[in-house]
Amino acid sequence: MLALQKMTGAQRIAWVFLFPNLLIFGLFTFLPIFLNFFYATTGSDRILLPDRPYVGLENFQSLLACESYLDPNSCARDIFWRAVHNTGWFVILQVGFMILFSLVTAMVLNRDIPLRGFFRSVFFYPVLLSPVVVALIWKWILQRYGVLNAGLEAWELPVTNWLVEADWAFFWIVFVSIWAHMGFYTLILLAGLQAIPSDVYEAAEMDGASKWRVFSKITMPLLMPTMVVVIVLSLIRAVQAFDEIFVLTGGGPGSATTLLLQYIYETGFAYRPQLFGLAAAASLLMAAVLLVLTLLQLAATRRQAEG
Amino acid sequence: MSNVLSFLTRTRGRGRFDLTDWLTWGYLALAVVLMFGPVFWVALSSFKTESALQEYPPSLLPLAPVSVTVEGYEEPLQLFRVTGGERAGEVLAQIRRIGLNSQMVDPENPGERINVNINDRVPVREFALAAENYTVLFERFNFALYFWNSVFITVVATIITVLFNSMAAFALSKYRFRGRTAVFILIIATLMIPPTINLVPIFLVVSELGLVNSPWGVIWPAVATPTGVFLLRQYMLTIPDDLLDAARMDHASEWRVYWRIVLPLAAPALAVLVIFSVMWRWNEFLWPLIVLNRSEEFTLQLALNSFQGDLQTSWAPLLAMTVLTLLPITLVFAVLQKYITAGIAQSGVK
Amino acid sequence: MKTSHLLSGIAFAAMFAAVPVSAAELRFACYQDGVECDAWSEAFKTFESENPGTTVAVDVVPYKSIVEGLPLQLASGEGPDLARVTDLGGLAQYMLDVTPYVSDAAKIEEQYGKTLAWTRVNGPDDKGIYAIMDQQTATGPFVNKTLFDQAGVEMPGKGATYEDWAKAAKEVAEKTQTPYPMAMDRSGHRYMGPAISYGAKVFDDQGNPITVDDGFRGWSEQFVEWNNDGTVAKEVWAGAGGSSYQDAAKEFTNGSLVMYVSGSWQIGRFGRDIGDAFDWVAVPAPCGPGGCTGIPGGAAIAAFKHTKSPEELGKLIEFISREDVQAEVLAKTKNIPANQSLQVKGIDYENASEDEKAALTTFASALSEFSPVAFQFQGYKNNRAIMNAIATRVTQAIVGESTLDEALERVDTDVKEAVAAAK
């Protein structure tokens, strides 16, 4: 290795470290994404690229054909636009509340309480479950003849058809999604909290700073780098949320909980004939929006860190 | 007793159990119910029979109807508690049901036949575990083989993931070179592309490489996770460069710097990635479903889902299989969790 | 350093995967709703003893693998030699015509002609043998007879209309305090039965789909209205989105549903889960202005072109079509035979209760009276596009996301687009 280092020079060695990952990336991520551009510009239900006729930007155009972007009913692809709206709301609510709960939980778990290890596992455990299992568990709980309604009936409270009322169904997909994923972010935030040196707190306590002041002036700024990871990852995950919601509600009632990835999945895979081109075009549009959002996010935090 | 109490009420050095403590414990108690409850319930349900799973209202414990042998009848008869009519409160055995009428007999007094309206009886049931949900799995599947396939894919993929991702993260966080930002943005960009949409092109690549029906067809496409690179890079940025420079002064090779200094310091982040990689690979379903179609290469998740047909799903064995696939990953987590806590604590001291 | 390992790893894996398996091993990708694959594994033991040297490996896969993995594998020249499939028209392009390898093609034609037609997508001259049905299904209603007895309401007889049934079921539900009078699976396939009964033509003279016409609209209006006034259990359709399948079997087995429009595949499950709780019967399809029909359907075992052993595969398909083999397998799986002579003779089902046997007979005889349009629909290559559009759009009308007119318009555009893409 030292010989290689001399041969390549200390700077170029960076590429040597990058190489294995980039090779796999290239083969199984970049190349497929590149192929996706070809799918997006071709039509028909054929799977192999040479069999597919070139249609130019037709797929993109039909996705964007709308009289008003605020009214999905006026769009050529109404379900796509409903999915865009739903995904927007879902991301705002899910990411917002999840980070809030994760932060509260991380701070609770950061206290010197007995059985800390056990409680950490408690929050993390749902993260281990596969999305399908998560969805099936909650489906049994929430369906008309599910555990929740059985419990309500036993207490003589009114039952609700949780997954048939559009607003409730939306509430539950946000809830279940937070339930399933908050353990991950809690863990990362906890690691961030523990990395804050305790002498900083001690100094603040000596100065008689209030709890809120300690939190806003010490904890939050020092937690910021960790927060960036959490926000970026949870944002991306939320935009791409799919499996557990699809199994839980099937996107219903109607299309009240249909998210973007479900639209892409159904268009490209589940439905016959499979419209790969349309699905690829939708996913490229979605990726472009996400990329801009993330870069803005990273740029904003960098400026904050520098300023 | 007072020891237990003082242990439970131990708070941040003060002797008082204040409001924040109450809130903390209330929150944690609620969390245990909310987070573990559903899983616990699935575990209990996996011991129910198929018919019992369809019941409403569902019972908490797995229950089975009770039958007795009554003199003069060859087959065992099912017991019912009569809830209305003359015989209310008695426990009778049902001979047969005809329309709305149930012909019953008192097991103590088998001579007399009693007619009861079917709405005036409820089955007597007792706690019974439907262990056949589990035994059927071992009869039907080569369970050990699927288990081995899953373990192989999970372990190998995790080792490669951690190695490749940490090398890339090291390069991206500890070197300044031309193209660094470009590579980083490229990797971040791949995070944005939903994996589902790439299934078709990736399959074409895997098929060209001849990896269909091979565990490597599942492993290779999965190891270069952008999440892992991103997570590790962000963590490695916090490792002071002075440490690396000091090692370089001692003529350590760059590989040595990476292997002996950066990797150990990044242990908490690595532990998080290990847990995630294990979880992703172990739970992965859609991709193996497309690449593997020979049963000798199947993973546990594929076997689990083979209970899902077109029009029907066999819930009882599916739940049992779910519990079985959950066990190993729970164990792995239980073991690694301590390590993470230790790792986090160490990095906290630093 | 690592790269050479990596490359040799890939190369090694490639070599390993390329080693050919024994020429006479046939791989069968099989999904099951009940015990279909187990029954076939058992039957193939006979085949293996009759054809020494040929082995059949049964890979039990999730249904999802058949729907999503199989087409991709077949398109890239991978995949099993034969598979149990439901999308006959869609996969027909990959199927192998085994006529040259069977000893008595005429007999297979005679026994399975009606369903073989569903795989013959290459024009009127196509006489190939591609796939053999091992599970014929028929859609139709089940009724909780005990509830009718308790309410003292007489069950409408043969020839009764959907309105008659709705009225009777509602009366029963009211008198017995049952929550749901009627329910229908959330599936475009189930929907087409009543739609055709209401006079939907489905195809024009050239065989092109004309999904939305007066008959179709008539049933759609009725169905949406019944969903909203509580005649039909709304949560079955309104509780999901897209084309997700949803059934109401749980409600029926729990005795909270009077009449349930589903299909013959439920029989085994009802026999097991309802047990002695109440009496249930299958009844003939109710009628509408256009007739009284359900939709046929089912699963078939198809042979694929890329196989390395077409001869052995042909023999296996012929074995699968044999009357004695079918009788033995279907007796275990409690399905209706597609084989013509078995349909006439009937099957001696194993461990079937009286309720189950009666229901199987009802569905088998109903099948022969189904409208020709129903068979044409089931055999239509793009029928799945129609079914998806129905499930998605009609639900939107039920939950009020769109008006029924808008929904029907969207059904039309969806189907047209899909048909154009599949050209």
Short mmCIF file of C-alpha atoms in Angstrom, two decimals, chain A residues 5-108:
data_model
loop_
_atom_site.label_atom_id
_atom_site.label_comp_id
_atom_site.label_asym_id
_atom_site.label_seq_id
_atom_site.Cartn_x
_atom_site.Cartn_y
_atom_site.Cartn_z
CA GLN A 5 0.83 5.54 -2.37
CA LYS A 6 4.27 6.64 -3.58
CA MET A 7 3.37 5.72 -7.12
CA THR A 8 0.04 7.55 -7.21
CA GLY A 9 0.79 10.44 -4.93
CA ALA A 10 -1.07 11.21 -1.74
CA GLN A 11 -3.89 13.10 -3.49
CA ARG A 12 -4.68 10.61 -6.15
CA ILE A 13 -4.96 7.94 -3.51
CA ALA A 14 -8.33 9.40 -2.72
CA TRP A 15 -9.53 7.91 -5.97
CA VAL A 16 -8.12 4.54 -4.99
CA PHE A 17 -10.27 4.64 -1.87
CA LEU A 18 -13.27 5.73 -3.89
CA PHE A 19 -12.80 3.19 -6.63
CA PRO A 20 -14.55 0.05 -5.30
CA ASN A 21 -17.60 1.97 -4.25
CA LEU A 22 -17.71 3.93 -7.49
CA LEU A 23 -17.36 0.80 -9.59
CA ILE A 24 -20.36 -0.84 -7.94
CA PHE A 25 -22.21 2.46 -8.09
CA GLY A 26 -21.41 2.77 -11.74
CA LEU A 27 -22.64 -0.68 -12.64
CA PHE A 28 -25.72 -0.92 -10.49
CA THR A 29 -26.78 2.68 -9.94
CA PHE A 30 -25.43 5.15 -12.51
CA LEU A 31 -25.81 2.85 -15.48
CA PRO A 32 -29.42 1.96 -14.60
CA ILE A 33 -30.27 5.62 -14.02
CA PHE A 34 -28.71 6.40 -17.38
CA LEU A 35 -30.82 3.65 -18.96
CA ASN A 36 -33.83 5.23 -17.28
CA PHE A 37 -33.44 8.30 -19.46
CA PHE A 38 -33.90 6.03 -22.45
CA TYR A 39 -36.98 4.47 -20.90
CA ALA A 40 -38.39 7.91 -20.19
CA THR A 41 -38.11 8.93 -23.83
CA THR A 42 -39.58 5.75 -25.30
CA GLY A 43 -43.07 4.29 -25.31
CA SER A 44 -45.00 0.99 -25.47
CA ASP A 45 -45.00 -1.85 -22.96
CA ARG A 46 -41.87 -3.64 -24.24
CA ILE A 47 -39.24 -4.34 -21.63
CA LEU A 48 -36.08 -4.42 -23.74
CA LEU A 49 -34.86 -1.03 -24.91
CA PRO A 50 -34.22 -1.86 -28.59
CA ASP A 51 -37.90 -2.88 -28.94
CA ARG A 52 -39.18 0.45 -27.69
CA PRO A 53 -40.16 3.24 -30.11
CA TYR A 54 -38.74 6.73 -29.45
CA VAL A 55 -41.41 9.21 -28.36
CA GLY A 56 -39.32 12.20 -27.36
CA LEU A 57 -40.65 14.20 -24.44
CA GLU A 58 -44.19 12.88 -24.78
CA ASN A 59 -44.11 11.15 -21.38
CA PHE A 60 -42.95 14.31 -19.61
CA GLN A 61 -45.46 16.43 -21.45
CA SER A 62 -48.40 14.22 -20.57
CA LEU A 63 -47.36 14.23 -16.91
CA LEU A 64 -47.18 18.02 -16.89
CA ALA A 65 -50.36 18.59 -18.89
CA CYS A 66 -52.60 20.46 -16.50
CA GLU A 67 -55.02 23.35 -16.69
CA SER A 68 -54.30 24.18 -13.08
CA TYR A 69 -51.68 22.48 -10.97
CA LEU A 70 -53.78 23.07 -7.88
CA ASP A 71 -56.70 21.05 -9.20
CA PRO A 72 -55.66 17.49 -10.04
CA ASN A 73 -58.99 16.89 -11.75
CA SER A 74 -57.95 19.27 -14.52
CA CYS A 75 -54.79 17.31 -15.30
CA ALA A 76 -54.36 14.64 -17.91
CA ARG A 77 -52.70 12.48 -15.21
CA ASP A 78 -54.98 13.31 -12.32
CA ILE A 79 -53.67 10.53 -10.08
CA PHE A 80 -50.09 11.69 -10.57
CA TRP A 81 -51.01 15.18 -9.42
CA ARG A 82 -53.05 13.90 -6.51
CA ALA A 83 -49.97 11.91 -5.55
CA VAL A 84 -47.83 15.04 -5.81
CA HIS A 85 -50.19 16.93 -3.48
CA ASN A 86 -50.44 14.04 -1.04
CA THR A 87 -46.68 13.58 -1.02
CA GLY A 88 -46.16 17.27 -0.30
CA TRP A 89 -48.44 17.17 2.73
CA PHE A 90 -47.08 13.86 3.84
CA VAL A 91 -43.48 15.10 3.75
CA ILE A 92 -44.27 18.25 5.70
CA LEU A 93 -46.26 16.45 8.41
CA GLN A 94 -44.22 13.29 8.65
CA VAL A 95 -40.78 14.93 8.68
CA GLY A 96 -41.90 17.73 10.99
CA PHE A 97 -43.52 15.58 13.63
CA MET A 98 -41.00 12.80 13.37
CA ILE A 99 -38.06 15.10 14.01
CA LEU A 100 -39.92 16.68 16.89
CA PHE A 101 -40.68 13.32 18.50
CA SER A 102 -37.21 11.99 17.75
CA LEU A 103 -35.61 15.01 19.41
CA VAL A 104 -37.83 14.78 22.49
CA THR A 105 -37.15 11.06 22.72
CA ALA A 106 -33.42 11.48 22.27
CA MET A 107 -33.38 14.08 25.06
CA VAL A 108 -35.39 11.83 27.34
#
